[in-house]
Amino acid sequence: ISSGEPLSALCTPALVVDVDKVKRNAQRMMERCHQLGVQLRPHMKTHKTLECADIMTGGSRRCIVVSTLAEATFYADHGFADILYAYPLPFDKVERCAALSERLDLFQVLLDHPDALERLRKRPLKGGRRWHADGVELTGVYAHCGNTYNCKGVEQIQAVAQETTSFTLQFMEKLKAVGISCKSSIGSTPSCSHPVSDMGKLSEVHPGNYVFYDVQQSMIGSCGLEDVAVRVLTRVVGHCPHRNQLLVDCGWMGISLDGAGKLPTGYAIIEGHPDLKLLSMTQEHGRVEPISGPLDYSKYPIGSLLTLIPYHSCAAAAMHPVYHVHSEGRLMGKWTPTRGW
Amino acid sequence: ISSGEPLSALCTPALVVDVDKVKRNAQRMMERCHQLGVQLRPHMKTHKTLECADIMTGGSRRCIVVSTLAEATFYADHGFADILYAYPLPFDKVERCAALSERLDLFQVLLDHPDALERLRKRPLKGGRRWHADGVELTGVYAHCGNTYNCKGVEQIQAVAQETTSFTLQFMEKLKAVGISCKSSIGSTPSCSHPVSDMGKLSEVHPGNYVFYDVQQSMIGSCGLEDVAVRVLTRVVGHCPHRNQLLVDCGWMGISLDGAGKLPTGYAIIEGHPDLKLLSMTQEHGRVEPISGPLDYSKYPIGSLLTLIPYHSCAAAAMHPVYHVHSEGRLMGKWTPTRGW
């Protein structure tokens, strides 16, 4: 596939990324954080690519969050620093964490158990490095406000954002009262898409999904459906009139099983076809049927293209070894995510 | 990780394959088919690796089924031939199918619509090759008996196997009556694990999952739980006494969301811990809680290893860029699956 070709030149299933929407989503989050006066530390787990990390950090290659050590290593290998590994310190990976700490300007790990502190003390860093100060020192407090994912609408999102912010700030006060001064970070795409002013009193926020968004985020109210930057392209590969269904070439290998039972249209929204739903996928096949009434097969000849808006872009992207990037429907290149742990 | 080390040397989550069970499952299927007098054409979609394909074909590198053209190309690149692409001919991939047909001794495609036949006629093969005979000729009839997946127990499996076999054989007779003589192939791991004698009248069978098996197959009755050759290893990364839960490092990235609502123990069976269930996974975390009663945290210190038997091994394997292979708990090496389409 050459650059400039239309999306229809792709073999399906294919995950496509609208780079203009990615840039717009990233730019808006940077502006929002700038206005709040809070440092943005974008999470990489949704896309796991170099290109998207550059867009999210405005090219600085500093101050990111990752969900796996594979991501941490991948970004470190490409010159990123100030990487926060947002995971309770895994005891099988202390040596790998130490190696990253010895190698990077700044590598941050999370602790939530006294045993984890012991593990760090038992593995002092080499080369004059320290797990911050003498032995181990607290750098900051990290919270997620994952309960924003149960919200519907801006009002509910902001209520949770306010609650999490207030709890975190109160906790910072308590720490200060016993002589500990440190950073604070909360995250989640819903709360950072609709921040409350108190979030400006935090040191950092760490959303991630916002760069792609998805149907789930649009249902929560984080974004409009027009902000969703990813699609899974699929083609009709069969007509099944005895079941009133189309067979398409996107199964759970192409979009994941995330979203089961969450949408009236099944595992995704089929763009431009609100009357259709995607249900009961196998590994490489999806079954599409009308929400009601008989299917007009003449509208969907074998080989015709359908465009799926994923329920959960993190899960859909995780199924694809490569993403196809376009601007206004013209292919520009590929992004290759890292994988594994 | 060096060869010979115990499984506990692995960072988690990790997909581990018991090579002895793989060989035993493969051997039993070969013997079963030999006794029936039917050609085994094993499906590669569950594992997508070279090593496992060698075991399933007894080293012949001939006569396999694949679910994607990425698999077809991967196996062709490694000297495999007589590859059947078990997919209704996708119109966006006719050129790639033609290229494989021109390159391999035998590459088979499936048609289930007259438009597909037209597509083949419009792309004659080069180098003296033909889509079998003059223009396009029927090589055989391919059916899946996927309805065996609704069975419980050998009796129900064999009833479906008999029904599918009878339908297929009757169809072959009808074809013969109009002068068409061709091959016949049915498949599914349940039916081929408990074949009926009439299946010996078919040309081929094409099961695939049997090489790994999984909890789903054991519930159907295809195998015993002791035959399941794959596990996902995970470690405890947190104690959540306020929720009566453990946090483990296997989320849906490590085992997939397949099996939701199918098992009393959640997304998997936790080996040796029938009192625990795995529920509500996020991308990189799983929550484990007792089926009833309070959790005894002293039994599960942070860092301790749990072993998950996946509900669906095809889906679990698809999440891993590498499989760790062991014999009797001693690591022997890695298998790397192909991915994409």
XYZ file of C-alpha atoms in Angstrom:
682
model
C 0.000 0.000 0.000
C 1.492 3.338 -1.038
C 1.076 6.572 0.830
C -1.907 8.590 -0.373
C -4.068 5.597 -1.229
C -7.631 5.477 0.107
C -8.571 3.331 3.112
C -10.310 0.919 0.743
C -6.855 -0.168 -0.479
C -6.316 -1.965 2.849
C -6.902 -5.659 3.395
C -9.340 -6.154 6.255
C -9.694 -6.373 9.172
C -7.524 -3.305 9.712
C -7.244 -0.811 12.518
C -7.088 2.712 11.118
C -6.103 5.853 12.991
C -7.191 9.352 11.978
C -4.022 11.306 12.717
C -5.806 14.676 12.612
C -8.182 13.578 15.361
C -5.275 12.158 17.354
C -3.470 15.498 17.131
C -6.624 17.430 17.991
C -7.392 15.209 21.004
C -3.781 15.526 22.191
C -3.692 19.294 21.651
C -6.934 19.839 23.545
C -5.676 17.833 26.522
C -2.395 19.794 26.562
C -4.321 23.089 26.474
C -6.736 21.956 29.157
C -3.840 21.018 31.462
C -1.996 24.222 30.675
C -5.064 26.262 31.602
C -5.505 24.287 34.810
C -1.849 24.738 35.647
C -1.238 21.007 36.034
C 1.458 18.866 34.448
C 0.145 16.355 31.885
C 1.740 12.905 32.134
C 0.026 10.992 29.316
C -0.509 7.230 29.589
C 0.825 5.097 26.716
C -1.161 1.900 27.301
C -3.878 2.599 24.720
C -1.596 2.809 21.672
C 1.941 1.743 22.784
C 3.542 3.448 19.774
C 6.405 5.860 19.372
C 4.557 8.168 17.002
C 1.555 8.655 19.230
C 3.795 9.182 22.263
C 5.523 11.997 20.389
C 2.177 13.620 19.659
C 0.995 13.238 23.257
C 4.194 14.672 24.761
C 4.424 17.455 22.184
C 7.722 15.939 21.068
C 9.407 16.336 24.474
C 9.731 12.544 25.056
C 9.475 13.299 28.774
C 6.910 12.642 31.462
C 4.869 9.585 30.464
C 3.061 6.694 32.160
C 3.265 3.073 31.034
C 1.370 -0.067 32.032
C 4.084 -2.665 31.368
C 7.864 -2.920 31.571
C 7.835 -3.827 27.870
C 6.435 -0.339 27.215
C 8.944 1.233 29.633
C 11.851 -0.475 27.873
C 10.501 0.362 24.412
C 10.215 4.060 25.255
C 13.536 4.114 27.095
C 15.178 2.566 24.017
C 13.827 5.496 21.996
C 15.114 8.254 24.211
C 12.141 8.799 26.471
C 12.765 9.617 30.124
C 10.808 10.446 33.263
C 8.756 7.288 32.838
C 6.268 6.303 35.524
C 5.500 2.573 35.668
C 1.908 2.707 36.903
C 1.802 -0.694 38.533
C 2.141 -1.951 42.094
C 5.834 -2.980 42.134
C 5.840 -6.572 40.830
C 8.287 -8.672 42.851
C 9.387 -10.665 39.810
C 10.433 -7.454 38.030
C 12.426 -5.595 40.694
C 15.701 -6.253 38.867
C 14.287 -4.926 35.579
C 12.915 -1.857 37.389
C 16.305 -1.283 38.995
C 18.033 -1.549 35.610
C 15.681 1.066 34.161
C 16.234 3.325 37.177
C 19.989 3.050 36.710
C 19.710 3.848 33.036
C 17.130 6.659 32.850
C 17.157 10.215 34.182
C 14.009 9.325 36.041
C 12.034 6.103 36.343
C 9.213 5.961 38.865
C 7.666 2.883 40.440
C 4.564 2.565 42.607
C 4.440 0.941 46.020
C 1.297 0.044 47.909
C 2.586 -2.543 50.387
C 5.372 -2.519 53.023
C 6.834 -5.708 51.502
C 7.460 -3.777 48.280
C 9.519 -1.197 50.166
C 11.638 -4.039 51.542
C 12.240 -5.326 48.027
C 13.564 -1.937 46.923
C 15.829 -1.651 49.976
C 17.291 -5.073 49.180
C 18.231 -3.927 45.672
C 20.197 -0.682 46.037
C 20.882 1.069 42.748
C 24.335 1.166 41.172
C 26.273 4.053 39.683
C 25.532 6.478 42.500
C 21.810 6.200 41.817
C 19.273 5.913 44.596
C 15.628 4.955 44.845
C 15.255 8.697 45.475
C 17.228 9.995 48.491
C 18.682 7.761 51.147
C 17.337 4.333 50.554
C 13.793 4.963 49.371
C 11.828 8.194 49.420
C 8.244 8.958 48.470
C 8.047 10.927 45.224
C 4.307 11.323 45.143
C 0.816 9.900 45.459
C -0.888 8.316 42.460
C -4.625 7.648 42.108
C -6.759 6.652 39.134
C -10.436 7.638 39.685
C -11.462 4.606 37.655
C -14.962 5.070 39.033
C -15.488 7.812 36.424
C -16.121 4.869 34.083
C -19.487 4.352 35.775
C -20.547 7.939 35.007
C -23.043 9.242 32.474
C -22.527 12.841 31.490
C -20.298 15.729 32.458
C -22.029 16.436 35.769
C -21.402 12.939 37.135
C -17.837 12.889 35.771
C -17.057 16.186 37.492
C -18.571 14.972 40.754
C -16.205 12.004 40.767
C -13.289 14.171 39.612
C -14.016 16.587 42.481
C -14.299 13.773 45.019
C -11.034 12.129 43.932
C -9.245 15.475 43.829
C -10.524 16.456 47.281
C -9.549 13.077 48.794
C -6.093 13.329 47.235
C -5.558 16.931 48.369
C -6.739 16.076 51.899
C -4.276 13.186 51.935
C -1.494 15.532 50.777
C -2.352 17.821 53.712
C -2.093 14.910 56.137
C 1.282 13.984 54.669
C 2.432 17.584 54.983
C 1.310 17.609 58.636
C 3.778 14.790 59.351
C 6.534 16.516 57.402
C 6.204 14.776 54.017
C 5.959 17.003 50.985
C 5.542 15.241 47.661
C 3.786 15.248 44.283
C 0.240 14.169 43.518
C -1.221 12.670 40.349
C -4.704 11.528 39.411
C -5.941 10.281 36.120
C -8.645 8.865 33.912
C -9.753 10.108 30.553
C -13.259 11.095 31.725
C -12.052 13.316 34.607
C -9.281 14.938 32.546
C -11.643 15.547 29.622
C -13.894 17.525 31.978
C -11.592 18.667 34.770
C -12.669 20.583 37.853
C -10.624 23.658 38.838
C -9.310 22.001 42.016
C -7.356 19.599 39.816
C -5.051 22.590 39.233
C -3.840 22.093 42.810
C -2.497 18.653 41.946
C 1.011 18.219 40.530
C 0.030 16.009 37.577
C -2.766 14.244 35.759
C -2.263 11.023 33.784
C -5.050 10.200 31.287
C -4.339 8.007 28.257
C -7.321 6.776 26.296
C -8.263 10.356 25.255
C -5.841 10.283 22.358
C -8.047 7.717 20.602
C -11.281 7.883 22.623
C -13.960 5.259 21.776
C -17.665 4.455 22.015
C -17.351 3.778 25.736
C -15.923 7.286 26.322
C -18.662 8.846 24.217
C -21.284 7.010 26.309
C -19.638 8.212 29.531
C -19.641 11.720 28.120
C -15.869 12.235 27.882
C -16.111 13.047 24.181
C -18.406 13.136 21.192
C -18.475 10.229 18.772
C -16.863 12.594 16.237
C -13.759 12.734 18.460
C -13.096 8.987 18.231
C -9.878 8.622 16.209
C -9.857 4.863 15.529
C -11.909 2.495 13.429
C -11.727 -1.171 12.528
C -12.401 -1.707 8.834
C -14.125 -4.924 7.887
C -15.605 -6.418 4.723
C -18.676 -8.498 4.012
C -17.525 -12.066 3.300
C -20.858 -13.869 3.291
C -24.615 -13.574 2.986
C -26.665 -15.750 5.341
C -30.307 -15.134 4.393
C -31.450 -18.160 6.433
C -30.246 -16.276 9.519
C -31.007 -12.732 8.236
C -27.302 -12.005 8.707
C -24.171 -10.811 6.980
C -20.850 -12.464 7.699
C -17.959 -9.979 8.050
C -14.210 -10.567 8.325
C -13.825 -9.023 11.786
C -14.013 -11.511 14.640
C -12.667 -11.086 18.140
C -9.115 -11.190 16.723
C -9.929 -7.893 15.004
C -11.759 -5.927 17.699
C -11.671 -7.922 20.991
C -14.649 -9.106 23.015
C -14.760 -5.932 25.081
C -18.160 -4.254 25.206
C -20.268 -7.426 25.288
C -23.783 -6.469 26.337
C -22.957 -2.783 26.681
C -24.281 -1.500 23.358
C -27.618 -1.888 21.537
C -25.495 -2.348 18.400
C -23.433 -5.228 19.833
C -19.631 -5.114 19.997
C -19.268 -1.834 18.093
C -21.091 0.939 16.321
C -21.235 0.316 12.578
C -20.600 3.798 11.206
C -23.347 5.110 8.968
C -25.522 2.065 9.679
C -27.352 2.690 12.958
C -29.826 -0.039 11.928
C -27.150 -2.789 12.082
C -25.519 -4.600 14.975
C -22.384 -6.735 15.297
C -22.970 -9.840 17.368
C -21.590 -13.307 18.203
C -18.071 -13.087 16.825
C -15.810 -16.088 16.355
C -12.038 -15.841 15.977
C -12.131 -14.437 12.442
C -15.814 -13.860 11.682
C -18.443 -11.444 12.847
C -22.173 -11.733 12.332
C -24.049 -8.569 11.447
C -27.814 -8.329 11.483
C -30.451 -5.591 11.444
C -31.680 -4.351 14.813
C -35.125 -5.147 13.413
C -36.682 -6.265 10.128
C -35.242 -8.108 7.142
C -31.758 -7.368 5.800
C -31.555 -5.731 2.363
C -28.655 -7.741 0.920
C -28.452 -5.562 -2.188
C -27.023 -2.797 0.027
C -24.203 -5.032 1.235
C -22.655 -6.980 -1.645
C -19.885 -9.451 -0.853
C -16.667 -7.480 -0.555
C -18.286 -4.234 0.577
C -16.620 -2.306 3.360
C -18.088 -1.603 6.809
C -16.495 0.685 9.381
C -16.619 -0.275 13.066
C -16.202 2.243 15.870
C -14.783 0.157 18.732
C -16.403 0.075 22.150
C -12.976 0.075 23.812
C -10.069 1.366 21.756
C -7.387 0.020 24.146
C -8.765 -3.491 23.676
C -9.285 -3.183 19.921
C -5.809 -1.721 19.356
C -4.248 -4.524 21.428
C -5.401 -7.040 18.799
C -3.503 -5.373 15.942
C 0.215 -5.794 15.206
C 0.086 -2.607 13.121
C -2.137 0.477 12.871
C -2.787 2.162 9.536
C -2.618 5.936 9.844
C -4.565 8.284 7.591
C -5.419 11.925 7.142
C -8.842 12.616 5.659
C -9.069 9.049 4.410
C -5.681 9.015 2.676
C -3.146 6.539 4.037
C 0.041 8.085 5.425
C 1.901 5.149 6.969
C 1.902 2.592 9.745
C 2.454 2.700 13.480
C 3.773 -0.423 15.185
C 2.893 -0.891 18.861
C 5.061 -2.727 21.347
C 3.583 -5.774 23.074
C 4.084 -8.177 25.925
C 5.375 -7.554 29.405
C 15.829 -17.256 31.290
C 18.023 -20.287 30.624
C 16.794 -23.645 29.496
C 16.073 -25.982 32.392
C 14.914 -23.278 34.783
C 11.620 -23.736 36.604
C 8.446 -21.941 35.492
C 8.798 -19.646 38.498
C 11.781 -18.021 36.746
C 9.375 -16.378 34.297
C 8.079 -12.856 34.622
C 4.291 -12.866 34.629
C 1.824 -12.869 33.002
C 3.233 -15.642 30.816
C 1.635 -18.262 28.609
C 3.265 -21.623 29.189
C 2.923 -24.714 27.016
C 3.463 -28.257 28.284
C 5.215 -29.800 25.284
C 4.621 -33.361 26.500
C 0.873 -32.794 26.574
C 1.024 -31.126 23.160
C 2.820 -34.153 21.733
C 0.405 -36.542 23.431
C -2.665 -34.651 22.175
C -1.202 -34.554 18.666
C -0.226 -38.221 18.718
C -3.654 -39.325 19.894
C -5.369 -37.365 17.124
C -3.035 -38.851 14.504
C -3.730 -42.362 15.801
C -7.474 -41.739 15.936
C -7.485 -40.564 12.313
C -5.269 -43.432 11.237
C -7.661 -45.940 12.810
C -10.645 -44.239 11.176
C -8.867 -44.222 7.843
C -9.288 -40.495 7.354
C -6.646 -37.896 6.491
C -5.904 -35.450 9.319
C -5.533 -31.826 8.170
C -4.770 -29.992 11.426
C -5.837 -26.364 11.896
C -3.109 -23.890 12.907
C -5.257 -21.033 14.218
C -4.959 -21.935 17.908
C -1.161 -21.635 18.171
C 0.120 -20.170 14.833
C 3.648 -21.438 15.489
C 6.113 -23.398 13.425
C 7.041 -25.775 16.219
C 3.505 -26.823 16.997
C 2.722 -27.224 13.298
C 5.630 -29.652 13.031
C 4.263 -31.671 15.930
C 0.728 -31.698 14.501
C 1.856 -32.771 11.029
C 4.332 -35.326 12.344
C 7.075 -33.288 10.684
C 5.625 -33.655 7.168
C 4.879 -29.922 6.780
C 2.027 -30.935 4.507
C -1.748 -30.796 4.721
C -2.727 -28.003 7.114
C -5.572 -25.501 7.555
C -5.088 -21.821 8.360
C -7.480 -19.037 9.337
C -5.595 -16.058 7.893
C -3.367 -15.309 4.926
C -0.723 -14.171 7.408
C -0.635 -17.768 8.678
C -0.637 -19.133 5.111
C 2.322 -16.940 4.165
C 4.182 -17.729 7.391
C 3.874 -21.469 6.825
C 4.619 -21.182 3.113
C 7.788 -19.250 3.987
C 8.845 -22.193 6.153
C 8.387 -24.875 3.547
C 4.835 -25.977 4.273
C 2.595 -26.913 1.357
C -0.920 -28.195 0.742
C -2.349 -25.342 2.774
C -6.105 -24.884 2.966
C -7.221 -21.305 3.702
C -10.438 -22.013 5.588
C -12.195 -18.778 4.825
C -14.845 -17.706 2.314
C -12.660 -16.181 -0.420
C -12.156 -12.549 0.653
C -12.410 -10.279 -2.389
C -9.676 -7.956 -1.098
C -7.232 -10.863 -0.935
C -7.696 -12.604 -4.304
C -4.318 -11.384 -5.535
C -2.558 -12.678 -2.413
C -4.381 -16.009 -2.750
C -3.337 -16.224 -6.395
C 0.287 -15.503 -5.477
C 0.232 -18.331 -2.922
C -1.378 -20.670 -5.456
C 1.355 -19.873 -7.973
C 4.056 -20.463 -5.395
C 2.927 -23.573 -3.502
C 2.429 -27.161 -4.622
C -1.131 -26.829 -3.403
C -3.059 -23.933 -1.907
C -6.794 -24.338 -1.417
C -9.393 -21.606 -1.076
C -13.062 -21.858 -0.132
C -15.956 -20.473 -2.157
C -19.517 -20.147 -0.951
C -20.931 -17.573 -3.373
C -21.111 -17.373 -7.189
C -19.465 -13.922 -7.108
C -16.377 -15.555 -5.595
C -16.134 -17.925 -8.563
C -16.209 -14.913 -10.868
C -13.344 -13.352 -8.956
C -11.182 -16.438 -9.452
C -12.011 -16.599 -13.168
C -10.935 -12.964 -13.516
C -7.534 -13.757 -12.021
C -6.086 -16.709 -13.955
C -2.918 -18.140 -12.435
C 0.496 -17.657 -14.011
C 3.273 -20.139 -14.672
C 1.006 -22.831 -16.109
C -0.905 -23.021 -12.849
C -4.659 -23.296 -12.736
C -7.333 -22.853 -10.084
C -7.534 -26.647 -10.402
C -8.321 -27.898 -13.919
C -9.738 -25.705 -16.666
C -10.551 -22.402 -15.085
C -11.909 -23.399 -11.684
C -12.760 -26.875 -10.428
C -14.246 -28.040 -7.160
C -11.662 -29.823 -5.013
C -13.930 -30.694 -2.155
C -16.608 -29.800 0.357
C -15.637 -28.282 3.702
C -17.874 -28.114 6.803
C -17.122 -27.240 10.409
C -19.761 -28.770 12.752
C -19.295 -25.781 15.070
C -22.525 -26.804 16.766
C -20.509 -29.430 18.693
C -19.553 -26.452 20.894
C -23.060 -26.508 22.366
C -22.672 -30.166 23.436
C -22.185 -31.614 26.896
C -20.614 -35.047 26.909
C -19.526 -37.663 24.406
C -23.024 -38.796 23.507
C -24.145 -35.347 22.365
C -20.841 -34.731 20.562
C -21.175 -37.976 18.650
C -24.792 -37.207 17.740
C -23.678 -33.927 16.128
C -20.644 -35.617 14.544
C -22.936 -38.262 13.056
C -25.413 -35.683 11.807
C -22.737 -33.525 10.145
C -21.060 -36.589 8.653
C -24.350 -37.933 7.301
C -25.333 -34.562 5.803
C -21.909 -34.239 4.195
C -21.929 -37.805 2.824
C -25.457 -37.329 1.446
C -24.311 -34.136 -0.227
C -21.339 -35.993 -1.717
C -23.784 -38.554 -3.142
C -25.853 -35.791 -4.732
C -22.713 -34.320 -6.261
C -21.715 -37.750 -7.551
C -25.183 -38.130 -9.097
C -24.527 -35.057 -11.241
C -21.057 -36.267 -12.176
C -18.973 -34.402 -9.601
C -16.538 -36.443 -7.575
C -14.524 -34.574 -4.992
C -13.101 -34.599 -1.473
C -14.930 -33.977 1.793
C -13.672 -32.506 5.046
C -15.353 -31.806 8.369
C -13.826 -30.570 11.531
C -14.091 -29.392 15.092
C -12.098 -30.540 18.046
C -15.095 -32.068 19.869
C -16.187 -34.268 16.935
C -12.634 -35.361 16.095
C -11.858 -36.109 19.738
C -14.798 -38.538 19.784
C -15.277 -39.512 16.148
C -18.040 -41.749 14.808
C -17.063 -44.547 12.434
C -18.836 -42.930 9.474
C -16.253 -40.157 9.589
C -13.917 -42.731 8.056
C -15.928 -42.329 4.838
C -14.873 -38.691 4.597
C -11.619 -37.686 2.912
C -10.331 -35.475 5.702
C -10.983 -33.989 9.118
C -9.608 -30.620 10.245
C -9.637 -30.031 14.015
C -7.181 -27.587 15.596
C -7.784 -26.642 19.217
C -7.110 -30.246 20.371
C -3.372 -29.656 20.443
C -3.816 -27.302 23.418
C -7.402 -28.037 24.524
C -8.836 -25.764 27.258
C -11.489 -25.498 29.952
C -14.198 -25.029 27.322
C -13.245 -28.325 25.647
C -13.195 -30.113 28.990
C -16.706 -28.785 29.717
C -17.922 -29.947 26.303
C -16.380 -33.333 26.997
C -13.717 -33.320 24.277
C -10.954 -33.904 26.826
C -10.169 -34.113 30.496
C -8.781 -31.109 32.317
C -5.507 -33.070 32.605
C -5.167 -32.911 28.812
C -5.083 -29.100 28.683
C -1.546 -28.177 27.596
C -1.534 -24.414 28.259
C -1.603 -22.224 31.330
C -1.298 -18.516 32.013
C 0.988 -17.855 34.963
C 0.163 -14.851 37.095
C 1.396 -13.378 40.368
C -0.311 -11.701 43.285
C 0.465 -7.977 43.105
C -1.898 -6.648 45.754
C -4.034 -7.446 48.781
C -7.434 -5.737 48.924
C -8.957 -6.798 52.260
C -11.650 -4.090 51.989
C -12.952 -5.980 48.930
C -11.977 -9.501 50.121
C -9.869 -9.740 46.958
C -6.391 -10.375 45.646
C -5.044 -8.317 42.779
C -3.110 -10.392 40.206
C -1.006 -9.314 37.233
C -3.160 -10.999 34.579
C -5.799 -8.747 33.039
C -7.501 -9.225 29.700
C -4.174 -8.533 27.956
C -2.949 -11.790 29.479
C -5.878 -14.158 28.964
C -8.581 -12.359 26.876
C -12.186 -11.728 27.890
C -13.373 -15.023 26.422
C -15.410 -17.163 28.796
C -17.265 -14.329 30.550
C -20.177 -15.810 32.452
C -19.398 -19.374 31.378
C -17.559 -20.612 34.475
C -18.379 -20.580 38.198
C -14.723 -19.634 38.688
C -14.870 -16.589 36.375
C -12.544 -16.190 33.381
C -10.427 -19.270 34.125
C -9.866 -22.143 36.486
C -7.213 -21.313 39.078
C -5.290 -24.566 39.263
C -5.182 -26.112 42.714
C -7.521 -23.447 44.101
C -11.096 -24.529 43.314
C -12.266 -22.097 46.021
C -11.061 -19.030 44.072
C -12.449 -17.209 41.063
C -10.980 -14.668 38.625
C -13.345 -11.815 37.918
C -13.569 -8.239 36.555
C -10.249 -7.895 34.771
C -8.863 -4.587 33.556
C -6.127 -4.302 30.930
C -3.314 -5.461 33.223
C -5.020 -6.493 36.470
C -7.262 -9.326 37.532
C -9.277 -9.521 40.708
C -9.379 -12.850 42.505
C -11.791 -13.608 45.309
C -13.067 -16.662 47.162
C -16.234 -18.288 45.816
C -17.485 -17.881 49.377
C -16.149 -16.785 52.755
C -13.224 -14.590 53.745
C -9.874 -14.754 51.942
C -6.912 -16.111 53.920
C -4.242 -13.648 52.802
C -1.461 -15.564 54.536
C -1.853 -18.250 51.837
C -1.266 -15.716 49.050
C 1.633 -13.397 49.899
C 2.463 -10.624 47.436
C 4.559 -12.139 44.683
C 3.114 -15.645 44.957
C 2.347 -17.495 41.755
C -1.102 -18.614 40.582
C -1.727 -20.814 37.550
C -4.710 -20.115 35.302
C -6.225 -22.726 33.003
C -7.761 -20.649 30.195
C -11.391 -21.005 29.198
C -10.446 -20.645 25.515
C -6.855 -21.391 24.584
C -7.124 -19.834 21.087
C -8.142 -16.510 22.653
C -5.594 -16.667 25.483
C -2.733 -17.597 23.127
C -3.678 -14.738 20.783
C -2.795 -12.246 23.526
C 0.823 -13.461 23.858
C 3.696 -12.482 21.555
C 5.622 -15.517 22.808
C 4.806 -18.852 24.449
C 7.141 -20.393 27.011
C 7.546 -24.109 26.445
C 8.313 -26.551 29.240
C 8.617 -30.245 29.942
C 7.623 -31.305 33.447
C 7.929 -27.722 34.656
C 11.430 -27.128 33.251
C 11.672 -24.414 30.594
C 12.871 -25.590 27.190
C 12.508 -22.537 24.969
C 10.060 -20.191 23.307
C 7.603 -20.445 20.450
C 6.725 -17.288 18.539
C 3.312 -17.178 16.830
C 2.576 -15.214 13.698
C -0.084 -12.518 13.885
C -2.246 -10.242 11.781
C -3.984 -10.939 8.508
